[in-house]
């Protein structure tokens, strides 16, 4: 083992991207690679990249700059760039001095082979789908096999004890005008329920207690097999039957009229389905929503939230917003503020519009909202949400909540009401509230009850309840 080749892997993207990282890690381990935290010691460096905003790509570019230095001492080091940016930039990334291998998200089953070839011949290698939307593209079979082979194993890449992500859909057909994802991840494909269930069972056998089902518009999951169709609600029901699985989440939901109530009913009736919905609105202005090619109005969106709360009264809802979409006026932004005030989100994520080459928004419009204004709107929207979150958090004071423990808290959040006999741990409730309390690190991956003694807008602090 001591002369095994070593690999260092880093992810820059979303949960989908991190899931790919863990599959790749398992494949590399099977091929005999050992993992290292240190770039300097690595024979191979794999960087999994994101293209969703320019900033995400800029971080990768600067990381490649660092690698150039490491390369000076290790001229035979192999650098592989994978993920969405690899798909988007292909050849031009390969032209970068330091990059040996470029591999798109649809080609990850070939990655180990590409790395071996790069080692053997010291040559550059690239695999990205030429026409990623080609329905004849056979890469989806290979992907399915890759996922089945590696989707259930390996602690490396799996960030948290007791928790795992399971992909239920690949790609996206929505083409929101600002978004690069359909171009780099290809068309929507739902995985067969039997494969998904098999994977969940194996995860449960390994001690996984929470699974998060992943898809870009996960609520529209639908798998047809002859006469039968399996919806997300059906899938939730089947996953809930798997022994050992305690909590089931799913992200991200698209605000559509269809594919909705049955999921909420599944949530209301099964204690295993977490009462949490991540359903981005993106904007509160109907004019901007139309320009974004989102198929709903602000009023329809709010009605969906109201329906969710009628069926699942204590549901927690999270949203995403883009500020500074081309043409967004003060009035449009005010409509977004109004929406956030009415939505009662537990949490929301705000992004400044970033033009993505090749998308419809980028072709149609100039990125005309100045960055200062995007920045100001970003700060203002977060402040509006913070007030909402603070109010919701305070409602937890004195209550006992069930928490799945993640591990030691990164931030030194000190809870003044507890003695420091134990380190600070962090965990989450089923409704995705972050909870900080003192306890033994051996609790990671387990469920505990915590009595809430202090709150801040995004964090609840408490003590272990007996
Ligand atoms: N499929 C998910 C989200 C995918 S990307 C969904 O549809 O909800 C995650 C978030 O990034 C999006 O919700 C959106 O808010 C943001 N985003 C996507 N493209 C962006 C862009 N070009 N500029 C800024 N934010 C963007
Ligand atoms: Fe992008 Fe829209 Fe698809 Fe989400 S639904 S991945 S925002 S195109
Ligand atoms: Fe995810 Fe970024 Fe790709 S958000 S799907 S890694 S573009």
Coordinates of C-alpha atoms and ligand atoms in Angstrom, one line a residue:
X1 CA 0.0 0.0 0.0
X2 CA 2.8 2.4 0.8
X3 CA 3.8 3.0 -2.8
X4 CA 0.2 3.4 -4.0
X5 CA -0.3 6.4 -6.1
X6 CA -2.1 9.2 -4.3
X7 CA -4.9 11.5 -5.4
X8 CA -6.2 14.8 -4.0
X9 CA -9.8 15.7 -4.8
X10 CA -11.5 19.0 -4.4
X11 CA -15.1 20.0 -5.2
X12 CA -16.2 23.5 -6.1
X13 CA -19.9 22.9 -6.9
X14 CA -23.3 22.0 -5.7
X15 CA -24.6 18.8 -4.0
X16 CA -24.9 17.2 -7.4
X17 CA -21.3 18.0 -8.1
X18 CA -20.2 16.7 -4.6
X19 CA -22.0 13.4 -5.3
X20 CA -20.1 13.0 -8.6
X21 CA -16.9 13.6 -6.5
X22 CA -17.8 10.8 -4.2
X23 CA -18.5 8.4 -7.1
X24 CA -15.2 9.3 -8.7
X25 CA -13.4 8.9 -5.4
X26 CA -14.8 5.4 -5.1
X27 CA -13.7 4.5 -8.6
X28 CA -10.2 5.8 -8.0
X29 CA -9.9 3.9 -4.7
X30 CA -10.9 0.7 -6.5
X31 CA -8.2 1.5 -9.1
X32 CA -5.7 1.5 -6.3
X33 CA -5.3 5.1 -5.5
X34 CA -4.8 6.4 -1.9
X35 CA -6.2 9.7 -0.9
X36 CA -4.2 12.6 0.4
X37 CA -5.2 16.0 1.9
X38 CA -2.0 17.6 0.6
X39 CA -1.7 18.8 -3.0
X40 CA 2.1 18.7 -2.7
X41 CA 2.0 14.9 -2.1
X42 CA -0.5 14.1 -4.7
X43 CA 0.3 12.2 -7.9
X44 CA -3.1 13.2 -9.2
X45 CA -5.2 16.2 -8.5
X46 CA -8.8 16.1 -9.5
X47 CA -10.8 19.3 -9.4
X48 CA -14.6 19.1 -9.8
X49 CA -15.9 22.4 -11.1
X50 CA -19.1 24.5 -11.3
X51 CA -20.2 27.0 -14.0
X52 CA -23.3 28.4 -12.4
X53 CA -21.8 31.9 -11.8
X54 CA -18.7 33.5 -13.0
X55 CA -17.4 33.6 -9.5
X56 CA -17.5 29.8 -9.3
X57 CA -15.4 29.6 -12.4
X58 CA -13.0 32.3 -11.2
X59 CA -12.2 30.3 -8.0
X60 CA -11.3 27.3 -10.2
X61 CA -9.0 29.4 -12.4
X62 CA -7.2 30.8 -9.3
X63 CA -6.9 27.3 -7.9
X64 CA -5.3 26.2 -11.2
X65 CA -2.8 29.1 -10.7
X66 CA -1.8 27.6 -7.3
X67 CA -1.4 24.2 -8.9
X68 CA 1.1 25.7 -11.3
X69 CA 3.5 26.2 -8.3
X70 CA 2.9 22.7 -6.9
X71 CA 3.7 21.4 -10.4
X72 CA 7.1 23.0 -10.4
X73 CA 8.2 20.6 -7.7
X74 CA 6.2 17.7 -9.2
X75 CA 6.5 17.8 -12.9
X76 CA 4.9 14.4 -13.3
X77 CA 1.8 15.4 -11.4
X78 CA -1.5 14.8 -13.3
X79 CA -4.2 17.4 -13.0
X80 CA -7.7 16.5 -14.1
X81 CA -10.5 19.0 -14.3
X82 CA -14.0 17.5 -14.2
X83 CA -17.5 18.8 -13.8
X84 CA -19.6 21.5 -15.4
X85 CA -16.8 23.9 -16.3
X86 CA -14.9 21.0 -18.0
X87 CA -18.0 20.4 -20.1
X88 CA -18.5 24.1 -20.8
X89 CA -14.9 25.0 -21.7
X90 CA -13.6 21.7 -23.0
X91 CA -10.6 22.3 -25.3
X92 CA -9.8 25.7 -23.9
X93 CA -9.2 24.3 -20.5
X94 CA -7.0 21.6 -21.9
X95 CA -4.9 24.4 -23.4
X96 CA -4.1 25.6 -19.8
X97 CA -0.4 24.6 -19.0
X98 CA -1.2 22.8 -15.8
X99 CA -4.3 20.7 -17.0
X100 CA -3.7 17.2 -18.3
X101 CA -7.3 15.8 -18.3
X102 CA -10.6 17.4 -19.0
X103 CA -13.7 15.3 -18.4
X104 CA -17.4 16.4 -18.5
X105 CA -20.1 15.3 -16.0
X106 CA -21.5 12.8 -18.5
X107 CA -18.1 11.2 -19.0
X108 CA -17.0 10.5 -15.4
X109 CA -17.1 6.7 -16.0
X110 CA -14.1 7.2 -18.3
X111 CA -12.1 9.3 -15.8
X112 CA -9.9 6.6 -14.3
X113 CA -9.0 5.4 -17.8
X114 CA -8.2 9.0 -18.9
X115 CA -5.9 9.5 -15.9
X116 CA -4.1 6.2 -16.6
X117 CA -3.6 7.2 -20.2
X118 CA -2.3 10.6 -19.2
X119 CA 0.2 8.8 -16.8
X120 CA 1.3 6.3 -19.4
X121 CA 1.9 8.7 -22.2
X122 CA 2.3 12.0 -20.5
X123 CA -0.2 13.2 -23.0
X124 CA -3.3 15.4 -22.6
X125 CA -6.7 13.7 -22.6
X126 CA -10.2 15.1 -23.0
X127 CA -13.7 13.6 -22.9
X128 CA -16.7 15.9 -23.1
X129 CA -19.9 15.1 -24.9
X130 CA -19.8 16.8 -28.3
X131 CA -23.6 17.2 -28.5
X132 CA -24.6 16.6 -24.9
X133 CA -28.3 16.8 -25.9
X134 CA -28.1 14.0 -28.4
X135 CA -30.7 11.4 -27.3
X136 CA -28.7 8.6 -28.9
X137 CA -25.8 9.4 -26.6
X138 CA -25.0 6.1 -25.0
X139 CA -23.2 7.8 -22.1
X140 CA -26.3 7.6 -20.0
X141 CA -26.1 3.8 -19.8
X142 CA -22.5 4.0 -18.7
X143 CA -23.4 6.7 -16.2
X144 CA -26.2 4.5 -14.7
X145 CA -23.8 1.6 -14.3
X146 CA -21.2 3.8 -12.8
X147 CA -23.7 5.2 -10.3
X148 CA -24.9 1.7 -9.4
X149 CA -21.4 0.5 -8.9
X150 CA -20.2 3.4 -6.7
X151 CA -23.3 5.2 -5.5
X152 CA -23.5 3.3 -2.2
X153 CA -20.0 3.1 -0.8
X154 CA -17.0 5.1 0.4
X155 CA -16.7 7.5 3.2
X156 CA -14.5 9.8 1.2
X157 CA -16.4 12.5 -0.5
X158 CA -19.3 11.8 1.8
X159 CA -19.2 14.9 3.9
X160 CA -21.3 13.9 6.9
X161 CA -21.6 10.8 9.0
X162 CA -24.9 8.9 8.6
X163 CA -26.0 11.0 5.7
X164 CA -25.9 10.4 1.9
X165 CA -27.1 12.0 -1.3
X166 CA -28.8 9.9 -3.9
X167 CA -29.4 11.2 -7.4
X168 CA -32.9 10.5 -8.8
X169 CA -32.6 12.7 -11.9
X170 CA -29.9 13.9 -14.1
X171 CA -29.9 17.1 -16.2
X172 CA -32.6 19.6 -16.7
X173 CA -35.0 20.5 -19.5
X174 CA -36.3 23.8 -18.0
X175 CA -34.0 26.3 -19.6
X176 CA -34.5 29.2 -17.3
X177 CA -32.9 31.9 -19.4
X178 CA -30.1 32.7 -17.0
X179 CA -29.0 29.1 -16.3
X180 CA -26.1 27.1 -17.6
X181 CA -27.1 23.8 -16.0
X182 CA -29.2 22.4 -19.0
X183 CA -26.2 23.1 -21.3
X184 CA -23.6 21.4 -19.1
X185 CA -25.7 18.6 -17.5
X186 CA -27.8 17.7 -20.6
X187 CA -31.4 16.7 -20.8
X188 CA -33.5 15.5 -17.9
X189 CA -33.4 11.8 -17.2
X190 CA -35.1 10.1 -14.4
X191 CA -33.3 7.0 -12.9
X192 CA -35.2 3.8 -12.5
X193 CA -36.8 3.5 -9.1
X194 CA -35.4 -0.1 -8.7
X195 CA -31.9 1.3 -9.0
X196 CA -32.5 4.1 -6.6
X197 CA -34.1 1.8 -4.0
X198 CA -31.2 -0.7 -4.3
X199 CA -28.8 2.1 -3.7
X200 CA -30.8 3.3 -0.7
X201 CA -30.9 -0.2 0.8
X202 CA -27.2 -0.6 0.5
X203 CA -26.6 2.8 2.1
X204 CA -28.9 1.9 5.0
X205 CA -26.9 -1.3 5.5
X206 CA -23.8 0.8 5.8
X207 CA -25.4 2.9 8.5
X208 CA -26.8 5.8 6.6
X209 CA -29.8 7.3 8.4
X210 CA -30.7 10.2 6.2
X211 CA -30.9 10.2 2.4
X212 CA -31.3 13.4 0.3
X213 CA -32.8 12.7 -3.1
X214 CA -31.3 15.0 -5.7
X215 CA -32.6 16.5 -8.9
X216 CA -32.7 19.9 -10.5
X217 CA -36.5 19.8 -10.5
X218 CA -36.9 16.9 -8.2
X219 CA -40.7 17.2 -7.7
X220 CA -41.2 16.4 -11.3
X221 CA -39.5 13.1 -11.0
X222 CA -41.5 10.5 -13.1
X223 CA -40.4 7.1 -14.3
X224 CA -42.5 5.3 -16.8
X225 CA -42.3 1.5 -17.0
X226 CA -44.9 0.1 -19.3
X227 CA -48.3 1.2 -18.0
X228 CA -47.0 2.2 -14.6
X229 CA -45.5 5.5 -13.6
X230 CA -43.6 6.2 -10.5
X231 CA -43.7 9.8 -9.2
X232 CA -41.6 11.4 -6.5
X233 CA -44.4 10.8 -4.0
X234 CA -44.3 7.1 -4.9
X235 CA -40.6 7.0 -4.5
X236 CA -40.7 8.8 -1.1
X237 CA -43.2 6.1 0.0
X238 CA -40.8 3.3 -1.1
X239 CA -37.7 4.8 0.4
X240 CA -39.6 5.3 3.7
X241 CA -40.1 1.5 3.8
X242 CA -36.3 0.9 3.8
X243 CA -35.3 -0.3 7.2
X244 CA -32.7 2.0 8.8
X245 CA -33.6 5.1 6.9
X246 CA -35.0 7.6 9.3
X247 CA -35.1 10.9 7.4
X248 CA -35.7 11.6 3.7
X249 CA -35.1 14.9 2.1
X250 CA -35.4 16.0 -1.6
X251 CA -34.1 19.0 -3.4
X252 CA -34.7 21.2 -5.4
X253 CA -38.4 21.7 -6.1
X254 CA -39.7 23.7 -9.0
X255 CA -42.8 25.8 -8.3
X256 CA -45.3 24.1 -10.6
X257 CA -48.9 23.2 -10.1
X258 CA -48.4 19.6 -11.0
X259 CA -46.3 17.2 -9.1
X260 CA -47.1 18.9 -5.9
X261 CA -50.0 17.9 -3.6
X262 CA -49.2 14.2 -3.6
X263 CA -45.7 15.0 -2.4
X264 CA -47.1 17.2 0.4
X265 CA -49.5 14.4 1.4
X266 CA -46.6 12.0 1.5
X267 CA -44.8 14.5 3.8
X268 CA -47.9 14.9 6.0
X269 CA -48.4 11.2 6.4
X270 CA -44.9 9.9 6.8
X271 CA -42.8 10.8 9.8
X272 CA -39.7 10.0 7.7
X273 CA -40.2 12.6 5.0
X274 CA -38.7 15.8 6.3
X275 CA -41.1 18.7 6.5
X276 CA -38.9 20.9 4.4
X277 CA -39.2 22.3 0.9
X278 CA -36.5 24.1 -1.0
X279 CA -38.5 25.9 -3.7
X280 CA -36.7 28.8 -5.4
X281 CA -38.9 31.7 -6.5
X282 CA -35.9 33.6 -8.2
X283 CA -37.9 36.9 -8.3
X284 CA -41.2 38.5 -7.1
X285 CA -41.7 40.4 -10.3
X286 CA -44.0 38.8 -12.9
X287 CA -42.2 40.7 -15.7
X288 CA -38.8 39.4 -14.6
X289 CA -40.2 35.9 -14.0
X290 CA -41.4 35.9 -17.6
X291 CA -38.0 37.0 -18.8
X292 CA -36.4 34.3 -16.8
X293 CA -38.7 31.7 -18.4
X294 CA -40.1 30.7 -15.0
X295 CA -43.6 29.4 -15.6
X296 CA -45.5 31.1 -12.7
X297 CA -46.4 34.5 -11.3
X298 CA -45.6 35.7 -7.8
X299 CA -49.3 35.2 -6.8
X300 CA -49.2 31.6 -8.1
X301 CA -46.0 31.0 -6.2
X302 CA -47.5 32.4 -2.9
X303 CA -50.6 30.3 -3.5
X304 CA -48.3 27.2 -3.7
X305 CA -46.8 28.0 -0.4
X306 CA -50.2 28.5 1.1
X307 CA -51.3 25.1 -0.2
X308 CA -48.1 23.5 1.3
X309 CA -48.9 25.0 4.7
X310 CA -52.5 23.8 4.5
X311 CA -51.4 20.3 4.0
X312 CA -48.2 20.4 6.2
X313 CA -48.8 23.2 8.7
X314 CA -45.3 23.2 10.2
X315 CA -43.4 22.9 6.9
X316 CA -40.2 24.9 6.6
X317 CA -39.6 26.5 3.2
X318 CA -36.4 27.8 1.7
X319 CA -36.0 29.9 -1.4
X320 CA -33.4 31.2 -3.9
X321 CA -33.4 34.6 -5.5
X322 CA -31.4 36.3 -8.3
X323 CA -31.0 40.0 -8.0
X324 CA -30.0 42.3 -10.8
X325 CA -31.4 40.2 -13.7
X326 CA -31.1 42.4 -16.8
X327 CA -33.8 45.1 -16.8
X328 CA -34.6 44.6 -13.1
X329 CA -35.9 48.0 -11.9
X330 CA -36.4 49.3 -8.4
X331 CA -40.0 48.4 -8.7
X332 CA -39.2 44.8 -9.8
X333 CA -36.9 44.5 -6.8
X334 CA -39.5 45.9 -4.5
X335 CA -41.9 43.1 -5.7
X336 CA -39.2 40.6 -4.7
X337 CA -38.9 42.2 -1.2
X338 CA -42.7 42.0 -0.9
X339 CA -42.6 38.3 -1.8
X340 CA -39.9 37.5 0.7
X341 CA -41.9 39.4 3.4
X342 CA -44.9 37.3 2.6
X343 CA -43.3 33.9 2.0
X344 CA -42.1 33.3 5.6
X345 CA -39.0 31.4 4.5
X346 CA -36.9 29.7 7.1
X347 CA -33.9 30.7 5.0
X348 CA -33.2 32.1 1.6
X349 CA -30.2 32.2 -0.7
X350 CA -29.6 35.3 -2.7
X351 CA -27.4 35.5 -5.8
X352 CA -26.3 38.4 -8.0
X353 CA -27.1 37.8 -11.6
X354 CA -24.1 36.5 -13.5
X355 CA -24.3 36.3 -17.3
X356 CA -23.5 32.8 -18.5
X357 CA -22.2 32.6 -22.1
X358 CA -24.6 30.8 -24.4
X359 CA -27.7 31.1 -22.3
X360 CA -30.8 32.9 -23.7
X361 CA -30.6 35.8 -21.1
X362 CA -27.0 36.4 -22.1
X363 CA -27.8 36.4 -25.8
X364 CA -30.9 38.6 -25.4
X365 CA -29.8 41.2 -22.8
X366 CA -26.9 43.2 -21.7
X367 CA -25.9 42.6 -18.1
X368 CA -27.1 46.2 -17.4
X369 CA -27.7 46.4 -13.7
X370 CA -24.5 47.8 -12.2
X371 CA -22.7 45.7 -9.6
X372 CA -23.2 48.3 -6.9
X373 CA -26.9 48.0 -7.3
X374 CA -26.8 44.2 -7.4
X375 CA -24.8 44.3 -4.2
X376 CA -27.2 46.7 -2.5
X377 CA -30.2 44.6 -3.4
X378 CA -28.5 41.5 -2.3
X379 CA -27.7 43.0 1.1
X380 CA -31.2 44.5 1.5
X381 CA -33.0 41.2 0.6
X382 CA -30.9 39.3 3.1
X383 CA -31.7 41.8 5.8
X384 CA -35.4 41.4 5.1
X385 CA -35.1 37.6 5.3
X386 CA -33.0 37.9 8.5
X387 CA -35.8 39.7 10.3
X388 CA -38.2 36.9 9.2
X389 CA -35.7 34.2 10.2
X390 CA -35.1 35.8 13.6
X391 CA -38.8 35.8 14.3
X392 CA -39.2 32.1 13.3
X393 CA -36.1 31.1 15.4
X394 CA -37.4 32.8 18.5
X395 CA -40.5 30.6 18.3
X396 CA -38.2 27.6 19.1
X397 CA -37.1 29.0 22.5
X398 CA -37.8 26.5 25.3
X399 CA -38.8 23.8 22.8
X400 CA -37.2 20.4 22.4
X401 CA -36.2 19.5 18.9
X402 CA -34.9 16.3 17.3
X403 CA -31.5 16.8 15.6
X404 CA -29.4 14.7 13.4
X405 CA -25.9 15.4 14.6
X406 CA -23.4 16.4 11.9
X407 CA -20.2 16.7 14.0
X408 CA -18.0 19.4 15.7
X409 CA -19.1 22.9 15.0
X410 CA -16.8 24.8 12.7
X411 CA -17.6 28.2 14.1
X412 CA -16.8 28.8 17.8
X413 CA -20.4 29.6 18.6
X414 CA -20.3 29.7 22.4
X415 CA -23.5 28.9 24.1
X416 CA -23.5 30.9 27.3
X417 CA -26.0 28.7 29.0
X418 CA -24.0 25.5 28.9
X419 CA -20.8 24.4 30.6
X420 CA -17.9 23.6 28.3
X421 CA -17.4 20.1 29.4
X422 CA -17.9 18.9 25.8
X423 CA -17.0 20.4 22.4
X424 CA -19.6 22.3 20.4
X425 CA -21.5 20.1 18.0
X426 CA -23.7 21.1 15.1
X427 CA -26.7 19.3 13.7
X428 CA -29.9 20.0 11.9
X429 CA -33.6 19.4 12.5
X430 CA -35.9 17.8 10.0
X431 CA -36.9 21.3 9.0
X432 CA -33.3 22.2 8.3
X433 CA -32.7 24.5 11.3
X434 CA -29.1 24.5 12.4
X435 CA -28.7 23.6 16.0
X436 CA -25.5 24.1 18.1
X437 CA -25.0 22.4 21.5
X438 CA -22.3 20.7 23.6
X439 CA -21.9 17.0 23.4
X440 CA -19.5 14.1 22.7
X441 CA -18.2 14.0 19.1
X442 CA -19.2 10.3 19.1
X443 CA -22.8 11.5 18.6
X444 CA -22.0 12.4 14.9
X445 CA -24.5 10.6 12.7
X446 CA -26.9 10.0 15.5
X447 CA -30.3 11.5 16.5
X448 CA -30.5 13.5 19.7
X449 CA -33.1 15.7 21.4
X450 CA -32.0 19.3 22.2
X451 CA -33.7 21.8 24.4
X452 CA -33.4 25.3 22.8
X453 CA -32.1 28.0 25.1
X454 CA -30.9 30.7 22.8
X455 CA -31.6 31.7 19.2
X456 CA -30.1 33.8 16.4
X457 CA -31.7 34.3 13.0
X458 CA -30.1 31.2 11.5
X459 CA -28.9 29.1 14.4
X460 CA -30.6 27.6 17.5
X461 CA -28.5 27.0 20.6
X462 CA -29.4 24.5 23.2
X463 CA -28.5 21.7 25.6
X464 CA -28.9 18.0 25.2
X465 CA -32.3 16.9 26.6
X466 CA -32.4 13.8 28.8
Ligands
LIG1 N1 -32.3 23.5 -10.2 C1 -32.3 24.4 -9.1 C2 -31.2 25.3 -8.9 C3 -30.0 25.2 -9.8 S1 -28.7 26.5 -9.6 C4 -33.6 25.2 -9.3 O1 -34.0 25.3 -10.4 O2 -34.0 25.7 -8.4 C5 -28.9 27.1 -8.0 C6 -29.3 28.5 -7.9 O3 -28.3 29.3 -8.5 C7 -30.6 28.9 -8.7 O4 -31.7 28.6 -7.9 C8 -30.4 30.4 -8.9 O5 -31.0 31.1 -7.9 C9 -28.9 30.5 -9.0 N2 -28.4 30.8 -10.3 C10 -28.5 30.0 -11.4 N3 -27.9 30.6 -12.5 C11 -27.5 31.8 -12.1 C12 -26.9 32.9 -12.7 N4 -26.6 32.9 -14.0 N5 -26.6 34.0 -12.0 C13 -26.9 34.1 -10.7 N6 -27.5 33.1 -10.0 C14 -27.8 32.0 -10.7
LIG2 FE1 -31.4 25.9 -14.0 FE2 -33.9 26.4 -14.2 FE3 -33.0 23.9 -14.5 FE4 -32.9 25.0 -12.1 S1 -34.8 24.5 -13.3 S2 -31.3 23.9 -13.1 S3 -32.5 27.1 -12.5 S4 -32.7 25.7 -15.8
LIG3 FE1 -24.0 22.2 -9.9 FE2 -22.6 24.2 -10.6 FE3 -23.0 22.2 -12.3 S1 -24.5 24.3 -9.5 S2 -24.9 21.3 -11.7 S3 -21.9 22.2 -10.3 S4 -23.0 24.3 -12.8

